[in-house]
Coordinates of C-alpha atoms in Angstrom, one line a residue:
M78 CA -34.1 -11.6 83.7
T79 CA -35.5 -13.0 80.5
D80 CA -36.3 -16.6 79.7
N81 CA -33.6 -16.7 77.0
P82 CA -30.5 -14.6 78.1
A83 CA -28.5 -16.0 75.2
A84 CA -30.9 -14.8 72.5
E85 CA -31.1 -11.4 74.2
L86 CA -27.3 -11.2 74.4
V87 CA -27.0 -12.0 70.7
A88 CA -29.5 -9.2 69.8
R89 CA -27.6 -6.7 71.9
S90 CA -24.3 -7.7 70.5
N91 CA -25.5 -7.5 66.9
A92 CA -26.9 -4.0 67.5
L93 CA -23.7 -2.7 69.1
G94 CA -21.5 -4.4 66.5
A95 CA -23.4 -3.0 63.6
D96 CA -22.1 0.5 64.3
P97 CA -18.3 1.0 63.8
R98 CA -18.4 3.9 66.2
N99 CA -19.0 1.3 69.0
T100 CA -16.3 -1.2 68.3
N101 CA -14.0 -2.5 65.6
Y102 CA -14.5 -5.7 63.6
A103 CA -14.1 -8.8 65.8
G104 CA -13.3 -6.5 68.7
G105 CA -14.7 -6.5 72.2
N106 CA -17.0 -9.0 73.8
T107 CA -20.4 -9.1 75.6
S108 CA -22.0 -11.3 78.2
A109 CA -25.1 -12.2 80.1
K110 CA -25.8 -14.2 83.2
G111 CA -28.9 -16.2 83.9
S112 CA -30.3 -19.3 85.6
V113 CA -31.3 -22.6 84.0
L114 CA -32.2 -26.0 85.2
D115 CA -29.2 -28.3 85.3
P116 CA -30.2 -31.5 83.4
V117 CA -28.2 -33.6 85.8
T118 CA -29.4 -32.3 89.2
N119 CA -32.7 -30.6 88.0
Q120 CA -31.6 -27.7 90.2
P121 CA -31.3 -24.0 89.1
T122 CA -27.8 -23.3 87.9
E123 CA -26.3 -19.9 87.3
L124 CA -24.6 -19.6 83.9
L125 CA -22.5 -17.1 82.0
W126 CA -23.0 -16.7 78.2
V127 CA -20.1 -14.7 76.7
K128 CA -18.9 -14.1 73.2
G129 CA -16.3 -16.7 72.3
S130 CA -12.7 -16.2 71.2
G131 CA -12.4 -14.6 67.8
G132 CA -16.0 -13.9 67.1
D133 CA -17.5 -10.7 65.7
L134 CA -20.2 -8.8 67.6
G135 CA -22.0 -7.6 64.5
T136 CA -22.5 -11.2 63.1
L137 CA -22.6 -13.1 66.4
T138 CA -24.9 -16.1 66.7
E139 CA -25.7 -18.3 69.7
A140 CA -23.2 -20.8 68.3
G141 CA -20.5 -18.2 68.9
L142 CA -21.1 -18.0 72.6
A143 CA -19.1 -19.8 75.3
V144 CA -21.3 -21.1 78.1
L145 CA -19.8 -21.5 81.6
R146 CA -21.1 -22.4 85.1
L147 CA -20.8 -19.2 87.1
D148 CA -20.1 -20.9 90.4
R149 CA -17.1 -22.8 89.0
L150 CA -15.8 -19.7 87.2
R151 CA -15.9 -17.6 90.3
A152 CA -14.4 -20.4 92.4
L153 CA -11.2 -19.9 90.3
V154 CA -10.4 -16.9 92.4
D155 CA -9.5 -19.2 95.2
V156 CA -6.9 -21.1 93.1
Y157 CA -5.6 -18.1 91.2
P158 CA -1.8 -18.4 91.3
G159 CA -1.1 -14.7 90.8
V160 CA -0.4 -12.4 87.8
E161 CA 2.8 -14.1 86.9
R162 CA 0.9 -17.3 86.1
E163 CA -2.4 -15.9 85.1
D164 CA -2.2 -17.4 81.6
E165 CA -2.9 -20.8 83.2
M166 CA -6.4 -19.6 84.1
V167 CA -7.5 -19.8 80.4
A168 CA -7.0 -23.6 80.4
A169 CA -9.0 -23.6 83.7
F170 CA -12.0 -22.1 81.9
D171 CA -12.5 -25.5 80.2
Y172 CA -13.3 -27.0 83.5
C173 CA -16.1 -24.4 84.0
L174 CA -18.0 -25.2 80.8
H175 CA -21.6 -26.1 80.9
G176 CA -22.4 -29.2 78.7
R177 CA -20.4 -28.9 75.5
G178 CA -19.7 -25.3 76.4
G179 CA -20.2 -23.7 73.0
A180 CA -17.4 -21.6 71.5
A181 CA -13.9 -21.5 73.0
P182 CA -13.8 -19.0 76.0
S183 CA -11.8 -15.8 75.3
I184 CA -9.1 -14.3 77.5
D185 CA -11.7 -11.7 78.7
T186 CA -14.0 -14.4 80.1
A187 CA -12.8 -13.6 83.7
M188 CA -13.8 -9.9 83.3
H189 CA -17.4 -10.9 82.5
G190 CA -17.7 -13.6 85.1
L191 CA -16.1 -11.7 88.1
V192 CA -17.9 -8.4 87.6
E193 CA -21.0 -8.4 89.7
A194 CA -23.5 -7.4 87.0
A195 CA -26.0 -9.4 85.0
H196 CA -24.9 -8.0 81.7
V197 CA -21.4 -6.7 80.7
D198 CA -20.1 -5.1 77.5
H199 CA -16.4 -4.7 76.7
L200 CA -15.9 -2.5 73.6
H201 CA -13.2 -0.7 71.6
P202 CA -14.8 2.6 70.5
D203 CA -12.4 5.1 69.0
S204 CA -13.7 7.8 71.3
G205 CA -13.2 5.7 74.4
I206 CA -9.7 4.6 73.3
A207 CA -8.8 8.2 72.6
L208 CA -9.3 9.0 76.3
A209 CA -7.7 5.7 77.3
T210 CA -4.5 6.6 75.4
A211 CA -4.3 10.3 76.3
K212 CA -1.3 11.2 78.5
D213 CA -3.6 12.4 81.2
G214 CA -6.4 9.9 80.6
R215 CA -7.4 9.5 84.2
E216 CA -8.0 13.2 84.7
L217 CA -9.8 13.5 81.3
T218 CA -12.1 10.6 82.2
E219 CA -13.1 12.4 85.4
R220 CA -13.7 15.7 83.5
C221 CA -15.8 13.9 80.9
F222 CA -17.9 11.6 83.1
G223 CA -17.5 12.8 86.7
D224 CA -18.0 9.7 89.0
R225 CA -20.3 8.0 86.5
V226 CA -17.3 6.2 84.8
A227 CA -14.2 5.1 86.6
W228 CA -10.6 4.6 85.4
V229 CA -8.6 1.4 85.4
D230 CA -4.9 1.5 84.7
W231 CA -3.5 -0.4 81.8
R232 CA -3.2 -4.1 82.4
R233 CA -2.8 -6.9 79.8
P234 CA -6.2 -8.7 79.3
G235 CA -6.5 -11.6 81.6
F236 CA -7.7 -12.9 85.0
Q237 CA -6.1 -10.1 87.0
L238 CA -7.8 -7.4 84.8
G239 CA -11.1 -9.1 85.6
L240 CA -10.3 -8.9 89.3
D241 CA -9.3 -5.2 88.9
I242 CA -12.5 -4.2 87.2
A243 CA -14.6 -6.2 89.6
A244 CA -12.9 -4.3 92.5
V245 CA -13.4 -0.9 90.9
K246 CA -17.1 -1.6 90.3
K247 CA -17.5 -2.6 93.9
A248 CA -15.8 0.5 95.1
N249 CA -17.8 2.7 92.8
P250 CA -21.4 1.6 93.0
Q251 CA -22.6 4.7 91.2
A252 CA -20.5 3.9 88.1
I253 CA -22.0 2.5 84.9
G254 CA -18.6 1.4 83.5
V255 CA -14.9 2.1 83.2
I256 CA -12.3 3.4 80.8
L257 CA -9.5 0.8 80.5
G258 CA -6.1 2.6 80.2
G259 CA -4.6 2.1 76.8
H260 CA -7.4 -0.3 75.7
G261 CA -11.1 0.5 75.6
I262 CA -14.2 0.6 77.7
T263 CA -16.3 -1.8 79.8
A264 CA -19.9 -1.1 80.8
W265 CA -22.5 -3.1 82.8
G266 CA -26.2 -3.1 83.6
A267 CA -28.9 -5.0 85.5
T268 CA -30.7 -5.7 82.2
S269 CA -29.5 -6.1 78.7
E270 CA -31.2 -2.9 77.7
E271 CA -29.6 -1.0 80.6
C272 CA -26.2 -2.4 79.7
R273 CA -26.6 -1.3 76.0
R274 CA -27.7 2.2 77.1
N275 CA -24.7 2.5 79.4
S276 CA -22.3 1.4 76.7
L277 CA -23.7 3.9 74.3
E278 CA -23.8 6.7 77.0
I279 CA -20.0 6.2 77.6
I280 CA -19.2 6.2 73.8
R281 CA -21.4 9.2 72.9
T282 CA -20.4 11.2 75.9
A283 CA -16.7 10.7 75.0
E284 CA -17.5 11.7 71.4
K285 CA -19.2 14.9 72.5
F286 CA -16.4 15.7 75.0
L287 CA -13.7 15.4 72.3
A288 CA -15.7 17.4 69.8
E289 CA -16.4 20.2 72.3
H290 CA -12.9 20.4 73.9
G291 CA -10.6 19.3 71.1
V292 CA -8.4 21.6 69.1
A293 CA -9.2 22.2 65.4
E294 CA -6.1 20.6 63.9
P295 CA -4.7 18.0 66.3
F296 CA -2.3 16.6 63.7
G297 CA -0.7 20.0 63.0
A298 CA -0.5 21.9 59.8
V299 CA -0.6 20.5 56.3
V300 CA 3.0 20.0 55.0
P301 CA 3.5 21.6 51.6
G302 CA 3.8 19.0 48.9
F303 CA 2.2 16.3 51.0
E304 CA -1.4 17.2 50.1
P305 CA -3.6 14.5 48.4
L306 CA -3.0 14.2 44.7
P307 CA -6.1 14.6 42.4
E308 CA -8.1 11.4 42.4
A309 CA -7.2 10.1 38.9
E310 CA -3.5 10.8 39.4
R311 CA -3.6 9.4 43.0
R312 CA -5.2 6.1 41.9
A313 CA -2.9 5.7 38.9
R314 CA 0.1 6.2 41.2
A315 CA -1.4 3.7 43.7
A316 CA -1.8 1.1 40.9
A317 CA 1.8 1.6 39.9
L318 CA 3.2 1.4 43.4
A319 CA 0.9 -1.4 44.8
P320 CA 2.8 -4.4 43.2
V321 CA 6.2 -3.1 44.4
I322 CA 4.9 -2.6 47.9
R323 CA 3.2 -6.0 47.9
G324 CA 6.4 -7.7 46.8
L325 CA 8.3 -6.0 49.7
A326 CA 5.5 -6.8 52.2
S327 CA 5.7 -10.5 51.0
T328 CA 9.4 -11.0 51.7
D329 CA 8.7 -13.4 54.5
H330 CA 5.2 -14.6 53.7
R331 CA 3.1 -14.0 50.6
Q332 CA 0.5 -11.3 51.3
V333 CA -2.6 -9.9 49.6
G334 CA -3.1 -6.1 49.8
H335 CA -5.9 -3.6 50.2
F336 CA -5.7 0.1 49.2
D337 CA -7.5 2.9 51.1
D338 CA -7.5 6.6 50.1
R339 CA -10.5 7.8 52.1
D340 CA -10.3 11.4 53.4
V341 CA -9.4 10.5 57.0
V342 CA -6.3 8.6 55.7
L343 CA -5.2 11.3 53.2
D344 CA -5.6 14.1 55.8
F345 CA -3.4 12.2 58.3
L346 CA -0.7 11.6 55.7
A347 CA -0.6 15.3 54.8
R348 CA 0.0 16.5 58.4
E349 CA 3.2 17.5 60.2
K350 CA 2.7 15.0 63.0
L351 CA 2.5 12.0 60.7
A352 CA 6.0 10.7 61.3
P353 CA 6.2 11.1 65.1
L354 CA 2.7 9.7 65.7
A355 CA 3.1 6.8 63.3
A356 CA 6.4 6.0 65.1
L357 CA 4.5 5.7 68.4
G358 CA 2.4 2.9 66.9
T359 CA -1.1 1.9 67.9
S360 CA -2.3 1.0 71.4
C361 CA -5.5 -1.1 71.7
P362 CA -4.4 -4.7 71.5
D363 CA -6.9 -5.4 68.7
H364 CA -5.3 -2.7 66.7
F365 CA -1.6 -3.6 66.8
L366 CA -2.2 -7.3 66.6
R367 CA -3.6 -6.6 63.1
T368 CA -1.3 -3.6 62.1
K369 CA 2.0 -4.6 63.7
V370 CA 3.7 -2.4 66.2
R371 CA 4.0 0.5 63.7
P372 CA 3.6 1.3 60.0
L373 CA 6.1 2.0 57.3
V374 CA 5.9 5.6 56.3
V375 CA 7.2 7.0 53.0
D376 CA 8.9 10.3 53.6
L377 CA 8.7 11.8 50.1
P378 CA 6.4 14.5 48.7
A379 CA 3.2 13.3 46.9
A380 CA 4.5 14.2 43.5
A381 CA 7.9 12.7 43.7
P382 CA 8.8 10.7 40.6
V383 CA 7.5 7.1 40.9
E384 CA 11.0 5.7 40.3
E385 CA 12.3 7.8 43.2
V386 CA 9.4 6.5 45.5
V387 CA 10.2 2.9 44.5
A388 CA 13.9 3.3 45.4
R389 CA 13.0 5.0 48.7
L390 CA 10.5 2.2 49.5
K391 CA 13.2 -0.4 49.1
E392 CA 15.5 1.5 51.5
L393 CA 12.7 2.1 54.0
H394 CA 11.7 -1.6 53.9
E395 CA 15.2 -2.8 54.6
S396 CA 15.3 -0.4 57.6
Y397 CA 11.9 -1.5 58.8
R398 CA 12.9 -5.1 58.8
A399 CA 16.1 -4.4 60.7
D400 CA 14.1 -2.3 63.3
Y401 CA 11.5 -5.0 63.7
A402 CA 14.1 -7.7 64.2
A403 CA 15.7 -5.4 66.8
Y404 CA 12.3 -4.9 68.5
Y405 CA 11.9 -8.6 68.7
R406 CA 15.4 -9.1 70.2
R407 CA 14.8 -6.4 72.8
H408 CA 11.8 -8.1 74.3
A409 CA 11.9 -11.8 73.4
T410 CA 12.4 -14.3 76.2
P411 CA 13.6 -17.9 75.8
D412 CA 10.0 -19.1 75.7
S413 CA 8.7 -16.5 73.2
P414 CA 7.2 -17.8 69.9
A415 CA 9.5 -17.4 66.9
M416 CA 9.4 -14.1 65.0
R417 CA 6.5 -14.4 62.6
G418 CA 7.9 -12.0 60.0
A419 CA 9.6 -8.6 59.8
D420 CA 7.6 -7.0 57.0
P421 CA 5.1 -4.2 57.5
A422 CA 1.4 -4.7 57.6
I423 CA 0.6 -1.0 56.9
V424 CA 2.4 1.2 54.4
L425 CA 1.6 4.9 54.3
V426 CA 2.3 6.9 51.1
P427 CA 1.5 10.6 51.5
G428 CA -0.7 12.1 48.8
V429 CA -1.7 8.6 47.7
G430 CA -3.1 6.5 50.6
M431 CA -2.7 3.5 52.7
F432 CA -1.7 -0.1 51.7
S433 CA -2.6 -2.8 54.2
F434 CA -1.6 -6.4 54.0
G435 CA -2.6 -9.8 55.3
K436 CA -2.8 -13.5 54.4
D437 CA -6.0 -12.8 52.4
R438 CA -8.0 -9.8 51.3
Q439 CA -10.3 -9.8 54.3
T440 CA -7.4 -9.8 56.7
A441 CA -5.7 -7.0 54.7
R442 CA -8.9 -4.9 54.6
V443 CA -9.5 -5.3 58.3
A444 CA -5.9 -4.4 59.1
G445 CA -6.5 -1.1 57.2
E446 CA -9.8 -0.5 59.0
F447 CA -8.0 -1.0 62.3
Y448 CA -5.4 1.6 61.3
V449 CA -8.2 4.0 60.5
N450 CA -9.4 3.3 64.0
A451 CA -5.9 4.1 65.3
I452 CA -5.9 7.4 63.3
N453 CA -9.2 8.4 64.9
V454 CA -7.8 7.5 68.3
M455 CA -4.7 9.5 67.8
R456 CA -6.7 12.5 66.6
G457 CA -9.0 12.3 69.6
A458 CA -6.1 12.0 72.1
E459 CA -4.0 14.7 70.5
S460 CA -7.1 17.1 70.3
V461 CA -7.4 17.2 74.1
S462 CA -4.0 16.0 75.4
E463 CA -1.0 14.0 74.0
Y464 CA -1.3 10.6 72.5
A465 CA 0.5 8.2 74.8
P466 CA 0.1 4.5 73.8
I467 CA 1.1 1.6 76.0
P468 CA 4.8 0.9 76.2
E469 CA 6.5 -1.1 73.4
S470 CA 7.4 -3.8 75.9
E471 CA 3.7 -4.3 76.6
K472 CA 2.9 -4.4 72.9
F473 CA 5.4 -7.2 72.5
R474 CA 4.0 -9.2 75.4
I475 CA 0.6 -9.2 73.6
E476 CA 1.9 -9.6 70.0
Y477 CA 4.0 -12.6 71.0
W478 CA 1.7 -13.9 73.8
A479 CA 1.6 -17.7 74.1
L480 CA -2.2 -17.5 74.1
E481 CA -2.2 -15.5 70.9
E482 CA 0.2 -18.0 69.3
A483 CA -2.2 -20.8 70.4
K484 CA -5.1 -19.0 68.7
L485 CA -3.1 -18.6 65.5
Q486 CA -2.3 -22.3 65.6
R487 CA -6.0 -23.2 65.8
L488 CA -6.8 -21.4 62.5
P489 CA -7.6 -23.7 59.6
K490 CA -4.8 -24.5 57.2
P491 CA -4.8 -22.2 54.2
K492 CA -6.2 -23.4 50.8
P493 CA -3.7 -24.2 48.0
L494 CA -4.1 -20.9 46.3
A495 CA -4.5 -18.7 49.4
G496 CA -2.6 -15.4 49.0
R497 CA -2.6 -15.5 45.2
V498 CA -4.4 -13.1 42.9
A499 CA -5.7 -14.3 39.5
L500 CA -7.1 -12.5 36.5
V501 CA -9.3 -14.6 34.1
T502 CA -10.4 -13.1 30.8
G503 CA -13.7 -14.1 29.3
A504 CA -14.8 -15.1 32.8
G505 CA -18.4 -13.9 32.5
S506 CA -19.6 -17.3 31.3
G507 CA -18.6 -20.8 30.2
I508 CA -15.1 -22.1 30.7
G509 CA -13.8 -18.8 32.0
K510 CA -16.5 -18.6 34.7
A511 CA -15.8 -22.2 35.7
I512 CA -12.1 -21.5 36.0
A513 CA -12.7 -18.3 38.0
E514 CA -15.0 -20.1 40.4
R515 CA -12.5 -23.0 40.9
L516 CA -9.6 -20.6 41.5
A517 CA -11.7 -18.8 44.2
A518 CA -12.7 -22.1 45.7
E519 CA -9.0 -23.0 46.1
G520 CA -8.4 -19.7 48.0
A521 CA -7.3 -17.2 45.2
C522 CA -8.6 -13.7 44.9
V523 CA -10.0 -13.4 41.4
V524 CA -10.5 -10.6 38.9
I525 CA -13.5 -11.4 36.6
A526 CA -12.7 -9.8 33.3
D527 CA -15.3 -9.9 30.5
L528 CA -16.6 -7.7 27.7
D529 CA -20.0 -8.2 29.1
A530 CA -20.0 -6.1 32.3
E531 CA -23.3 -7.5 33.6
A532 CA -22.1 -11.1 33.3
A533 CA -18.8 -10.3 34.9
A534 CA -20.5 -8.6 37.9
K535 CA -22.9 -11.5 38.3
V536 CA -20.0 -14.0 38.5
A537 CA -18.1 -11.9 41.0
E538 CA -21.3 -11.5 43.1
G539 CA -21.7 -15.3 43.2
I540 CA -18.1 -15.7 44.4
N541 CA -18.5 -12.9 47.0
T542 CA -21.0 -14.7 49.2
T543 CA -20.4 -12.3 52.1
G544 CA -21.5 -9.1 50.3
T545 CA -17.9 -7.8 50.2
T546 CA -15.4 -7.7 47.4
D547 CA -12.8 -9.7 49.4
R548 CA -12.8 -12.7 47.0
A549 CA -13.6 -11.3 43.5
I550 CA -14.0 -8.1 41.6
A551 CA -15.5 -7.6 38.1
V552 CA -13.9 -5.5 35.4
T553 CA -15.1 -4.7 31.9
A554 CA -12.3 -5.7 29.5
N555 CA -12.0 -5.6 25.8
V556 CA -8.8 -7.6 25.4
T557 CA -8.1 -6.1 22.0
D558 CA -7.7 -2.6 23.5
A559 CA -4.4 -2.1 25.3
E560 CA -5.8 0.7 27.5
A561 CA -8.7 -1.4 28.6
V562 CA -6.4 -4.3 29.4
Q563 CA -4.1 -2.1 31.4
A564 CA -7.1 -0.7 33.3
G565 CA -8.1 -4.3 34.2
V566 CA -4.6 -5.0 35.5
D567 CA -4.6 -1.7 37.4
A568 CA -7.9 -2.7 39.0
A569 CA -6.3 -5.9 40.3
A570 CA -3.5 -3.8 41.8
L571 CA -5.9 -1.4 43.5
A572 CA -8.1 -4.3 44.8
F573 CA -5.5 -6.8 45.8
S574 CA -2.2 -5.0 45.3
G575 CA -0.9 -7.2 42.5
L576 CA -1.3 -10.2 40.3
D577 CA 0.1 -13.8 40.3
L578 CA -1.8 -15.7 37.7
V579 CA -3.4 -14.8 34.4
V580 CA -5.7 -17.1 32.4
N581 CA -6.1 -16.0 28.8
N582 CA -9.4 -17.5 28.1
A583 CA -11.3 -14.8 26.2
G584 CA -12.0 -16.1 22.7
L585 CA -14.6 -16.7 20.1
S586 CA -15.2 -19.1 17.2
I587 CA -16.3 -18.1 13.7
S588 CA -16.7 -21.3 11.8
K589 CA -17.3 -20.7 8.1
P590 CA -16.1 -22.2 4.9
L591 CA -12.9 -20.6 3.6
L592 CA -14.6 -18.7 0.8
E593 CA -17.2 -17.3 3.2
T594 CA -14.7 -16.2 5.8
S595 CA -14.3 -12.4 5.5
E596 CA -11.2 -10.4 6.3
R597 CA -13.1 -8.9 9.2
D598 CA -13.8 -12.3 10.6
W599 CA -10.2 -13.2 10.3
D600 CA -9.0 -10.0 12.0
L601 CA -11.5 -10.3 14.8
Q602 CA -10.4 -13.8 15.7
H603 CA -6.7 -12.9 15.7
D604 CA -7.4 -9.6 17.6
V605 CA -9.2 -11.4 20.4
M606 CA -7.2 -14.6 20.7
A607 CA -3.7 -13.7 19.5
K608 CA -3.3 -10.0 20.1
G609 CA -5.6 -10.1 23.1
S610 CA -3.6 -12.8 24.8
F611 CA -0.4 -10.8 24.0
L612 CA -1.7 -7.5 25.5
V613 CA -3.0 -9.2 28.7
S614 CA 0.2 -11.2 29.2
R615 CA 2.4 -8.1 28.6
A616 CA 0.5 -6.0 31.1
A617 CA 0.4 -8.8 33.6
A618 CA 4.1 -9.5 33.2
K619 CA 4.9 -5.9 34.0
T620 CA 3.1 -6.2 37.4
M621 CA 4.6 -9.6 38.1
I622 CA 8.1 -8.3 37.5
A623 CA 7.5 -5.3 39.8
Q624 CA 6.4 -7.7 42.5
G625 CA 9.4 -9.9 42.2
M626 CA 7.4 -12.9 43.3
G627 CA 7.1 -14.9 40.1
G628 CA 3.8 -15.7 38.4
D629 CA 2.0 -17.9 35.9
I630 CA 0.4 -17.2 32.6
V631 CA -2.0 -19.8 31.2
Y632 CA -3.5 -19.9 27.7
I633 CA -6.7 -21.7 26.9
S634 CA -6.8 -23.2 23.4
S635 CA -9.0 -25.6 21.5
K636 CA -9.3 -27.6 18.3
N637 CA -10.4 -24.5 16.6
S638 CA -6.9 -23.1 16.8
V639 CA -5.9 -25.6 14.2

């Protein structure tokens, strides 16, 4: 035991969370147990430090840990009312907090507290979930690990799952961890380093097993006509389709999109098992909470005319909404939260790529990353067995879980321009820069367009304080060139799936006496400020009309216009 279990826990969590092979973004949780002097009694007190609700392992800090008294947490076993009322135990965690308690305890707190080990990791690696979602996962786990890793049948996260895992560990003292059916893995150790090693052993052993025993083409053969389009053609088609798809995905709530055409996505979309596997949906709770129960899949060849694809998208979207509403009616109970929206979060277009949606760009991007995780899981499961996710009824229980609804209600209120995408011309400096920064501060995603590429990039970098492009992108745009303007609007479509607001700010002032003003001076000013505004507005209007969500076009003028 170290003198600072919390610091050691954060270091382990950051190391595990830095590698996407180990767990998905904001997925999984880790814990450490240790003794401190209680400031009230001055007696040693056993505590549990555990990643709080909603945190991310890769960026976890001590402020993101929940801190609970272990004796009180374990005493909850004596008052546990049974699995039908296990949700009540989450509120009971508040009575186990030490001092201010740190972050809000997550639903998995019981797992960490009840398992008799000083350090516990619960992770969502693709390789582990592949075994967890295979039709014969229990047998595969035994083949892969022998008695070193045990199997735990699917159970919704909660107090009873913590009891189940604690019992399995006690009955299998030789085990270093478990595969959680339909879900992920849990590992433990006497020290933080041993726990980390055990987690990585499970993950890497599963990866090796799948690689050595899996079939070469688990998704079946490539379907003729569904192969990936050449990159330039693919991205041009994505830019044309993105606003249409965004408009459909925003029927209930305005969404921002993210486009992904990496090889792993395009390969899945080209295979014969695309439709049946996509229909089964994802399995790990973290996955389908972000991606919804299943994606919308376009069933046309890659080179089908864009107009035909648009028409089919509208038909498929209508069908998707009806199916989702039916799914809700099949499983909702009188006390279920209201249906949050029937639009897809993931749209798959063979030959082109994946469009993912969320309330902001980060949420949309992460949803896409989670579906890539799901593709990897399906590939692994299909390579050694059959992909068999948890039942639809169980997915609904988690998607419309009262505890999940409470977590959503705790989120901060959105900013005024959240969910909107803006393009500002001449945004590399001056008034345009100030406008772009203000729009971003109000929650908008912003395209920084400027003739000066370096200046535009610098502004975008300043807005993207997290090192991503979730809030702003930079484009080099000569507003007098129709092709360059269209390229900037297409960049907005590829980055955010559309456009809601244009600020025509690009301009210049040539102040000379009448007789000293050349024809070239005159043409330049009119090309930039009159023709430029026209070209930008025309290209933007085309996107806005395709979205069917309205939009705003703003012109910046000055006394020089007189």
